[in-house]
Coordinates of C-alpha atoms and ligand atoms in Angstrom, one line a residue:
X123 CA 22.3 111.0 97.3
X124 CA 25.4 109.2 99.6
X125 CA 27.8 111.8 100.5
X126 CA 30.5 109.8 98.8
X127 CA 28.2 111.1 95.8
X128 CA 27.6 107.3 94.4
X129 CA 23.7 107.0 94.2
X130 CA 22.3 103.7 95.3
X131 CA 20.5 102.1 92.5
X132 CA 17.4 100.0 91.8
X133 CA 17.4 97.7 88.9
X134 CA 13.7 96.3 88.3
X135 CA 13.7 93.2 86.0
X136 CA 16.9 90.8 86.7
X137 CA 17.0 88.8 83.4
X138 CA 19.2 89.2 80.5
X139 CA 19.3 92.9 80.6
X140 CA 18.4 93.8 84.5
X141 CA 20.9 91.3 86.0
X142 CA 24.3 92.1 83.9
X143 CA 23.1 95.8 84.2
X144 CA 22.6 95.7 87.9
X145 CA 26.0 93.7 87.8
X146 CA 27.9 96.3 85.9
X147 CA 26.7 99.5 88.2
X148 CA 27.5 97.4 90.8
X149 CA 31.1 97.0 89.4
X150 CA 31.4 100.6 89.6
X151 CA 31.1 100.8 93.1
X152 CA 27.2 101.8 93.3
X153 CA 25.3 99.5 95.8
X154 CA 22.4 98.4 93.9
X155 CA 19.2 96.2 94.9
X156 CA 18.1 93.9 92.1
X157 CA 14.4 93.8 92.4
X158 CA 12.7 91.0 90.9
X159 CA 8.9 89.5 91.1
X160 CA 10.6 85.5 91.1
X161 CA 11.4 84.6 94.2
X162 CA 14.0 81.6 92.5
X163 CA 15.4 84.4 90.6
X164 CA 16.1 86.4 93.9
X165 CA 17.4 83.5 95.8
X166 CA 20.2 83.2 92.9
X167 CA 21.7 86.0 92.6
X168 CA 21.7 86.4 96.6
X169 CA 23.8 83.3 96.0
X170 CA 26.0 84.8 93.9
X171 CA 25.2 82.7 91.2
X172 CA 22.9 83.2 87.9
X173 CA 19.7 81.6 86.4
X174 CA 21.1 83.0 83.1
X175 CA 23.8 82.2 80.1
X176 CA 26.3 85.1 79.2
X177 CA 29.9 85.1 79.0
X178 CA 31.6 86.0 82.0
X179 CA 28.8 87.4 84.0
X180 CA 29.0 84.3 86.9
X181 CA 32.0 85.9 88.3
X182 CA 31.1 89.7 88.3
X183 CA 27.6 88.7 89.4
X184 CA 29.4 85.8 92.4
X185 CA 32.1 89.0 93.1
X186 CA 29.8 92.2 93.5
X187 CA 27.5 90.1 95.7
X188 CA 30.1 88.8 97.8
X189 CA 31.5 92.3 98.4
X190 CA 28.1 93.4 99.4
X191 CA 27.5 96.1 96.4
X192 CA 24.8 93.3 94.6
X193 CA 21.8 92.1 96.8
X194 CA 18.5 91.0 95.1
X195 CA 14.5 91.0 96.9
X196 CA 11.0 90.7 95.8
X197 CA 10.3 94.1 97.7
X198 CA 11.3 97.6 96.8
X199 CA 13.6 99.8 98.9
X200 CA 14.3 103.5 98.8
X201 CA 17.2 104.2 95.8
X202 CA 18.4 107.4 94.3
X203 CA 18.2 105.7 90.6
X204 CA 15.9 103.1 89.5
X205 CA 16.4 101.3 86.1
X206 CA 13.5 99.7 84.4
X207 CA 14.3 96.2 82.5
X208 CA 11.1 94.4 82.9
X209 CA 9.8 92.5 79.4
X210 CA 7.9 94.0 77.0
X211 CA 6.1 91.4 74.9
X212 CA 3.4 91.8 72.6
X213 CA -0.4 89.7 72.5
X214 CA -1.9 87.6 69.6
X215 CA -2.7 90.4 67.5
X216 CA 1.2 91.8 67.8
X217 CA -0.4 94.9 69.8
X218 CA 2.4 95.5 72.5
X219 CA 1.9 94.7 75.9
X220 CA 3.4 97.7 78.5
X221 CA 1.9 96.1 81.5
X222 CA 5.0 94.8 83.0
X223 CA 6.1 98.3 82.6
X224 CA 3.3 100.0 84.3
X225 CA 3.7 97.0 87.0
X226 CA 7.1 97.9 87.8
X227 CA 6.2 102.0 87.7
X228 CA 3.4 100.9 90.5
X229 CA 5.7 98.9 92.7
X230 CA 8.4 102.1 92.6
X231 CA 6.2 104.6 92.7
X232 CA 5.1 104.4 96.9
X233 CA 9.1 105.0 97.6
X234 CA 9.8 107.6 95.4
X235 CA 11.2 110.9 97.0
X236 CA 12.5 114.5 95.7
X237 CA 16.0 113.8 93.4
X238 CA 14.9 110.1 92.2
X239 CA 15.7 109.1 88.5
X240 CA 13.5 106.8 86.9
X241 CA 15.4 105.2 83.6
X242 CA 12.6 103.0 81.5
X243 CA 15.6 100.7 79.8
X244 CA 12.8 98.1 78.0
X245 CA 12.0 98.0 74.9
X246 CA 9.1 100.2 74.3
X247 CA 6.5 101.3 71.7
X248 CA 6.7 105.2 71.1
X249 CA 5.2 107.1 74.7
X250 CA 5.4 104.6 77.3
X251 CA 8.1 106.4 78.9
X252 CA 5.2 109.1 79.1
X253 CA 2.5 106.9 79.8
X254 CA 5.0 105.5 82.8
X255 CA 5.2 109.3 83.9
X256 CA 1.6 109.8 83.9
X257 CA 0.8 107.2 86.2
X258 CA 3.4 107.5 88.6
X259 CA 2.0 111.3 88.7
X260 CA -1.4 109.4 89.4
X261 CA -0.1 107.3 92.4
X262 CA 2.3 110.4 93.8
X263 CA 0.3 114.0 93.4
X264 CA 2.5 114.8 96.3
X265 CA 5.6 114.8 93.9
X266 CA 6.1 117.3 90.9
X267 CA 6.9 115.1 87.9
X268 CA 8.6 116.4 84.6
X269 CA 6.5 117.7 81.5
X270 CA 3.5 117.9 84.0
X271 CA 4.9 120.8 86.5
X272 CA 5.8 124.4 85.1
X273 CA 8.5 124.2 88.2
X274 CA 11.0 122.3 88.5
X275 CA 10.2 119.0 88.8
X276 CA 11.1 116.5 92.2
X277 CA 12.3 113.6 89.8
X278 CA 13.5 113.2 86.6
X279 CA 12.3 110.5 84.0
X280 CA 14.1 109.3 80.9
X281 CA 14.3 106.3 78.8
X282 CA 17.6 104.5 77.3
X283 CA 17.2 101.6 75.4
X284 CA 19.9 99.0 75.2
X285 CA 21.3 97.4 71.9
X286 CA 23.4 94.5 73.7
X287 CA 24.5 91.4 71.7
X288 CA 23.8 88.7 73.9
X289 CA 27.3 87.2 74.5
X290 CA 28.5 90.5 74.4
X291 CA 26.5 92.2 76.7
X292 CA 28.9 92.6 79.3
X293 CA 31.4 94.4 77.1
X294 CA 28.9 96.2 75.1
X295 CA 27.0 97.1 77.9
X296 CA 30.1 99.7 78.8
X297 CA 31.7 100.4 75.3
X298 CA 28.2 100.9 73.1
X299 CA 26.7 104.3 72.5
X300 CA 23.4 105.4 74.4
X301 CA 20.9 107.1 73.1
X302 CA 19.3 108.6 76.5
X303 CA 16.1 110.6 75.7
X304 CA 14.2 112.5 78.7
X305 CA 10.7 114.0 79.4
X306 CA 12.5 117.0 79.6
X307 CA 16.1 118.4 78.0
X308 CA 16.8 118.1 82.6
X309 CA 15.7 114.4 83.2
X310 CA 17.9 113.7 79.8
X311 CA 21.0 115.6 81.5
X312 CA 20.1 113.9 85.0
X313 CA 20.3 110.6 83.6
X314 CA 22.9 111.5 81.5
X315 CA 25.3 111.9 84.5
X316 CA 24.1 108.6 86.1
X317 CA 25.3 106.7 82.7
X318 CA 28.7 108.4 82.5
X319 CA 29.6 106.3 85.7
X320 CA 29.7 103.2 83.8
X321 CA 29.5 103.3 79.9
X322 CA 32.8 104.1 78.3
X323 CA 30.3 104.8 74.8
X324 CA 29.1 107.9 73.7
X325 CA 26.0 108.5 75.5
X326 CA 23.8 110.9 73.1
X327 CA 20.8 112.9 74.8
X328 CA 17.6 113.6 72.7
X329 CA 13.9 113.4 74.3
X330 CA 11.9 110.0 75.2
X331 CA 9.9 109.9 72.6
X332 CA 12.9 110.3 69.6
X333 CA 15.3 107.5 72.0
X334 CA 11.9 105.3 72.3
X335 CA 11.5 105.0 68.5
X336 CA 15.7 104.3 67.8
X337 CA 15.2 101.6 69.6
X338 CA 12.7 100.2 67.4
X339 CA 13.8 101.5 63.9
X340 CA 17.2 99.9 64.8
X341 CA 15.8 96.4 64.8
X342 CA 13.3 97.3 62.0
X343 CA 16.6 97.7 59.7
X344 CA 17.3 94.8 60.5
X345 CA 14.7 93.1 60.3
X346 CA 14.0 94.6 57.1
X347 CA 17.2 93.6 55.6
X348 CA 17.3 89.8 56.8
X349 CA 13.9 89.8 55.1
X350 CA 15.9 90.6 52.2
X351 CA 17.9 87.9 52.1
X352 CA 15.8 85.0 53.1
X353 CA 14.0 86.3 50.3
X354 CA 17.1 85.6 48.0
X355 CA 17.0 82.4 49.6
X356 CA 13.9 81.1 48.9
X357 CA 14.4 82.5 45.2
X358 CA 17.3 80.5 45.1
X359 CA 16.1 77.7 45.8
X360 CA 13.4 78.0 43.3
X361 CA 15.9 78.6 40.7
X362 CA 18.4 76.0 41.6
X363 CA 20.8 78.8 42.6
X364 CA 23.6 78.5 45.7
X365 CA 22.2 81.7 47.3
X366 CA 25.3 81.8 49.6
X367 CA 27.7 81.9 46.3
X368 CA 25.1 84.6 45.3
X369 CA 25.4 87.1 48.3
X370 CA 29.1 86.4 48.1
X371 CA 30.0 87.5 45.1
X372 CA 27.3 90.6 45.1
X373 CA 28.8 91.5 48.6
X374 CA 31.8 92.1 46.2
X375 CA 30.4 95.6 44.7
X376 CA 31.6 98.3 47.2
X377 CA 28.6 99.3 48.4
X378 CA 26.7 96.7 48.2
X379 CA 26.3 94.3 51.7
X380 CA 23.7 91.7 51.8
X381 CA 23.1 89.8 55.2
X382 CA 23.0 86.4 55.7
X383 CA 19.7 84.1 55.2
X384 CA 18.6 81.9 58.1
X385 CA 16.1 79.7 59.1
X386 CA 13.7 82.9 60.0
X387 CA 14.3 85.6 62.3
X388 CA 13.9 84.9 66.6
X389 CA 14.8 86.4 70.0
X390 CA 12.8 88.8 71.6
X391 CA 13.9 91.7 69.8
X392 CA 13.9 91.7 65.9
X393 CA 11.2 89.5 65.4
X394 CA 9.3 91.4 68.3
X395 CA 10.0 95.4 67.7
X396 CA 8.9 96.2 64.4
X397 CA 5.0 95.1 65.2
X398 CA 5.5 98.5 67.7
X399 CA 6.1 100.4 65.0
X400 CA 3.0 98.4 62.6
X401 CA 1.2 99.2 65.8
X402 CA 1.6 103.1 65.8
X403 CA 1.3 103.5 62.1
X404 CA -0.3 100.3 60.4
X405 CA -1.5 102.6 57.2
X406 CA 2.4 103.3 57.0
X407 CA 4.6 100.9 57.6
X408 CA 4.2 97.9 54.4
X409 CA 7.9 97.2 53.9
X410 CA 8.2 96.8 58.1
X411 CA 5.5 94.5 57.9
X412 CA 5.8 92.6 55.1
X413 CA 9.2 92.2 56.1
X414 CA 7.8 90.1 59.4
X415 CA 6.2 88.2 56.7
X416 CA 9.0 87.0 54.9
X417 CA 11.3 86.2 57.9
X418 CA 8.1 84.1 59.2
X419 CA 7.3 82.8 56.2
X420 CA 10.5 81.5 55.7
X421 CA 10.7 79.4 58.8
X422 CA 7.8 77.4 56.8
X423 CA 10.0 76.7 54.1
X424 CA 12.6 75.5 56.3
X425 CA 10.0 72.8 57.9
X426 CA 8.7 72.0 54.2
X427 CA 12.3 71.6 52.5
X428 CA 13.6 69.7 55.8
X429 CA 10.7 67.3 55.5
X430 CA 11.1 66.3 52.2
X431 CA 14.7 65.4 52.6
X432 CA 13.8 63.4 55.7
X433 CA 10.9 61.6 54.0
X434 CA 12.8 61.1 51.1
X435 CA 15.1 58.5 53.4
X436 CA 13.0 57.0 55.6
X437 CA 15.7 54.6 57.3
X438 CA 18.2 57.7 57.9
X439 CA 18.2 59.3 61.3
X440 CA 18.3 62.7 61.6
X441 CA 20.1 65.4 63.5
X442 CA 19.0 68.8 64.2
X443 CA 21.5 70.8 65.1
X444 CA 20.6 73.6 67.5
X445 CA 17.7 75.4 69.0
X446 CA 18.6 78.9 69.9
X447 CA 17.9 81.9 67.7
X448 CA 21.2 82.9 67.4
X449 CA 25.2 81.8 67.8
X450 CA 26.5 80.5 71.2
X451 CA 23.8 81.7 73.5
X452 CA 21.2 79.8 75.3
X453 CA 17.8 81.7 74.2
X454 CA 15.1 79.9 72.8
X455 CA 12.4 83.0 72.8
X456 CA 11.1 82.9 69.1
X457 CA 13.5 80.5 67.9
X458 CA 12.9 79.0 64.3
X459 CA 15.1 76.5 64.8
X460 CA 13.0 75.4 67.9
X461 CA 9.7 75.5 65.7
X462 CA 11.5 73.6 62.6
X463 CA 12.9 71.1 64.9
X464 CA 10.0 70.7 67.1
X465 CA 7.6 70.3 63.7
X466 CA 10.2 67.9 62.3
X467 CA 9.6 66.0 65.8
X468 CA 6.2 65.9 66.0
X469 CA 6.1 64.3 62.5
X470 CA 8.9 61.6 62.4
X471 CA 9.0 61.3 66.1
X472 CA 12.1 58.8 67.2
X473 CA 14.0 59.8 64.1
X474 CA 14.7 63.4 65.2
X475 CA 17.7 63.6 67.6
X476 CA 17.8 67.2 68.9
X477 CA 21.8 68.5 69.1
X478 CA 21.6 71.9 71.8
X479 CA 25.1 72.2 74.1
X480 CA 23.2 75.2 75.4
X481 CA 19.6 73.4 76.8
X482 CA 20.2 71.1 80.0
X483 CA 16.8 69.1 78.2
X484 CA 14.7 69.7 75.5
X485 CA 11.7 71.9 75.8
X486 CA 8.1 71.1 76.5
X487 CA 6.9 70.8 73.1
X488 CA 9.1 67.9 72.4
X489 CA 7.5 66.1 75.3
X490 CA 6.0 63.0 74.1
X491 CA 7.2 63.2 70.4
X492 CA 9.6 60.4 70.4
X493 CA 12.9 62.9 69.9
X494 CA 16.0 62.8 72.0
X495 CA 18.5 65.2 72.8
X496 CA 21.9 63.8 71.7
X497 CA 25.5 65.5 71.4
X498 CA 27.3 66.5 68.5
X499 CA 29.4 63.2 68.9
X500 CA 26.9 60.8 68.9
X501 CA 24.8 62.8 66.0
X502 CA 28.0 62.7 63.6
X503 CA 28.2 58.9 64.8
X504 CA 24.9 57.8 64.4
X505 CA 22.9 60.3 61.9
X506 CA 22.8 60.5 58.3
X507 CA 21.0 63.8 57.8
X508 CA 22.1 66.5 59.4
X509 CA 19.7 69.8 59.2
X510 CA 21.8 73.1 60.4
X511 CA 19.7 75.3 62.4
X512 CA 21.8 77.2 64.4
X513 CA 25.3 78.3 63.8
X514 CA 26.9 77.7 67.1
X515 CA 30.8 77.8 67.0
X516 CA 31.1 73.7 68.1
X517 CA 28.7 73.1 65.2
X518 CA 30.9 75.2 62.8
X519 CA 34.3 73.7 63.5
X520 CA 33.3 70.2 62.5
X521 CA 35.7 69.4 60.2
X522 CA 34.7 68.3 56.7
X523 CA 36.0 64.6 56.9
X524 CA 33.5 64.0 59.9
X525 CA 30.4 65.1 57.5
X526 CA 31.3 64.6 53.9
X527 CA 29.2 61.4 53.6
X528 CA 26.6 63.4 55.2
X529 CA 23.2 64.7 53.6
X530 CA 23.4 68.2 55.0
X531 CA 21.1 71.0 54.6
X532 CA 22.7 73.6 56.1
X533 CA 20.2 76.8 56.8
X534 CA 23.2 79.3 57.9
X535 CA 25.8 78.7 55.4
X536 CA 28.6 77.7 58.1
X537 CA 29.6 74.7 56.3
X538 CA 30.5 76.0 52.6
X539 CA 32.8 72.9 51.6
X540 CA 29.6 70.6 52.5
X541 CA 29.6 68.8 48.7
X542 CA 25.9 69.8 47.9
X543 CA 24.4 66.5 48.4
X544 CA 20.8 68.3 49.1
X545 CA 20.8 70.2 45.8
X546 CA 20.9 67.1 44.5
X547 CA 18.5 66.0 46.0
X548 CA 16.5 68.4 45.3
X549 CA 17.0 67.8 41.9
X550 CA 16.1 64.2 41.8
X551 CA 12.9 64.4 43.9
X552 CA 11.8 67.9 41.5
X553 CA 11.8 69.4 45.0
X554 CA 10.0 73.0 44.8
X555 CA 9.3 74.1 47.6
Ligands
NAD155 N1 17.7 90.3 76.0 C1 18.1 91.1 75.1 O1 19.1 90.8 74.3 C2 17.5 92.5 75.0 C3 18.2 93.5 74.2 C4 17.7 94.8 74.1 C5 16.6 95.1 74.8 N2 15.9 94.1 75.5 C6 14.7 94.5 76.2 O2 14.9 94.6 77.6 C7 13.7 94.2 78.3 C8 14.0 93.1 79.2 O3 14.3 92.0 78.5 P1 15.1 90.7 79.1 O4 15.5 89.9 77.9 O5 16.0 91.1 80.1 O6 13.8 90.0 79.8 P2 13.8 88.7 80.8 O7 12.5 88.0 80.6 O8 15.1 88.0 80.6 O9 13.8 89.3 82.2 C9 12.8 90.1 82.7 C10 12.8 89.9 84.3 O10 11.8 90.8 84.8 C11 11.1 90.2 85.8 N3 9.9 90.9 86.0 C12 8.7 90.9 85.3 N4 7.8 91.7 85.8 C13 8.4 92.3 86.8 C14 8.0 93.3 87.8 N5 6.8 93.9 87.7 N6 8.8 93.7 88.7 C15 10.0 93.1 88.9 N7 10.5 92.2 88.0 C16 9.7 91.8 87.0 C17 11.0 88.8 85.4 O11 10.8 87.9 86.5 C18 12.4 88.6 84.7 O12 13.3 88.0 85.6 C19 12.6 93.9 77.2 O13 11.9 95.1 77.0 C20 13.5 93.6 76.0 O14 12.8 93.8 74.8 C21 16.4 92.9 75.6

């Protein structure tokens, strides 16, 4: 370590979590090196500039590389802290994929040296952070890794997930709480102090394994209880019910707080994690996976309700507004609004006008179908059926005299004064779906 006592720091992985992370040590005065595998990705951040959307992170990202504390490469250098944010996706059969892990553990592991911290920050199914331990003890038999060693050990290894809201993540990267679990009680107390430097949370230490599987029960819940209410949803419909005014009014018992249904469940995260859990315990886990069901399932519905309004008036043009899985952010990873809107394209073609302030062009699936990408202007001035995928705040604040004439169907409740034109409609074409 420096003898002004701030370690230097790798951060492996510069996407959503690696480069506001890096950013934020960085901040703190710790020189960090951003290590990435794409070479574009590199050459942007040594611009200062970003290849990624999130409030307020341009100007940290353009200031800490300008003042020299941020620089980004394809090779690893020597650190006294390296930070693991590399993806974590899983295959066909939902069986998660540590590779990029393991990838990222073999690139580190050659520069490695006695006082090293390795932090595994991706999202991981329960012992990678172990299985990351064993084979950096494979590549480095000259170094006495943690758990392995009855001495004490050279390095210490620990994982800490993160729970960032993207379009948050720079303020919630320093004021959430941490869990920060370690091989050993040491390598949690080791990384421990590295954390304190820049997270203003509580930073709670527990062992890898325990901090591995919070990670994953946390977007279980939450997958589990979205389920819950694109279940009411799809009951709703079935039973002519206003499943909004529903929730609402149920929301008013006191302990009582049902979520709000959606077009399906996206990002990289909720619809992702609980299939790590189903992996490690398939016999166990029903509700977890049945949940995933539902939340899929209901992205169906969407495309099957959608397309019966659509065919139902086949001279209206139709707006779809919004790709991203979630509010005001620019990430299309598991989106069901991309897959309703990209099945709504492939099916009526010129008809489908694509509203997304957050895509600089569509994506590749709409190639060829006929759709455009419009603004919110033009689609209130030129469609007559609106479908409401995503609730970003400029969709939101449209007022109600620039819609009312409108046939809406509005998956995310954001317009609750729409007059319920599609109910209606419903009604008059027997519309179960
Ligand atoms: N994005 C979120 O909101 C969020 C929230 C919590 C947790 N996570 C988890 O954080 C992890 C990273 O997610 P992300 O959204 O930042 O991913 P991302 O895809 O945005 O970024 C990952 C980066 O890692 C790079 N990379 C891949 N393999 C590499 C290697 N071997 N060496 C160096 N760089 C490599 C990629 O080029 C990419 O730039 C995942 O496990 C994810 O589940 C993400």
């Amino acid at each position: 370590m420096k003898s002004d006592n701030k370690p230097s720091v790798c951060v492996v992985g510069l996407g959503y979590i690696g480069l506001p992370t890096a950013a934020v040590i960085a901040r703190a005065g710790c020189k960090v090196l951003g290590l990435d595998v794409s070479q574009k990705v590199v050459d942007t951040i040594n611009r200062g500039e970003i290849h990624i959307e999130e409030v307020d992170l341009d100007g940290l990202v353009h200031g800490v590389v300008s003042r020299g504390l941020l620089s980004a490469s394809t090779e690893v250098a020597p650190a006294d802290v390296f930070v693991i944010a590399v993806p974590t996706p899983f295959d066909k059969n939902h069986a998660p994929d540590i590779s990029y892990v393991l990838a990222a553990g073999k690139t580190i592991a050659p520069v490695l040296k006695h006082g090293d911290v390795v932090i595994l920050e991706s999202t991981s199914p329960v012992g990678t952070t172990e299985q990351l331990r064993d084979m950096i003890a494979g590549m480095r038999p000259d170094l006495k890794v943690p758990g392995l060693t009855s001495e004490i050990p050279d390095i210490s290894i620990a994982y800490c997930p993160e729970r960032v809201l993207p379009g948050r993540i720079l303020e919630e990267l320093t004021n959430n709480d941490r869990s920060i679990g370690g091989i050993t009680p040491r390598c949690a107390r080791k990384a421990l102090a590295f954390y304190k430097r820049f997270v203003r949370g509580e930073c709670v230490t527990t062992d890898a394994r325990s901090a591995e599987m919070t990670k994953l029960v946390e977007n279980a819940y939450r997958d589990v209880n979205i389920a819950f209410a694109n279940e009411l949803s799809i009951v709703s419909d079935k039973m002519g019910l206003d499943v909004w005014e529903v929730i609402r009014l149920a929301n008013r018992h006191p302990r009582v707080n049902i979520l709000s249904p959606g077009p399906g469940v996206g990002g990289h995260c909720i619809a992702v994690d609980p299939w790590f859990i189903v992996h490690g315990a398939p016999e166990e886990t029903p509700l977890i996976r049945t949940a995933r069901g539902v939340n899929d399932g209901k992205m169906h519905h969407v495309v099957a309700k959608a397309e019966a309004l659509v065919e139902a008036h086949p001279d209206a043009k139709v707006a779809c507004l919004g790709l991203a899985f979630k509010a005001n952010i620019d990430d299309f990873r598991e989106s069901p609004a991309r897959f309703v809107a990209s099945r709504l394209a492939r099916k009526f073609g010129e008809r489908i006008h694509i509203v997304e302030p957050y895509a600089a062009e569509l994506p590749i699936e709409f190639t060829d179908t006929g759709a455009v990408q419009i603004d919110i202007d033009d689609a209130l001035e030129t469609c007559e059926i609106m479908i409401v995928l995503v609730d970003h705040d400029v969709f939101r604040v449209v007022p109600l005299a620039e819609r009312a004439d409108k046939l809406v169907y509005d998956t995310r409740g954001i317009w609750p004064d729409q007059p319920r034109v599609v109910r209606e409609e419903e009604a008059r074409l027997k519309l179960v779906v």
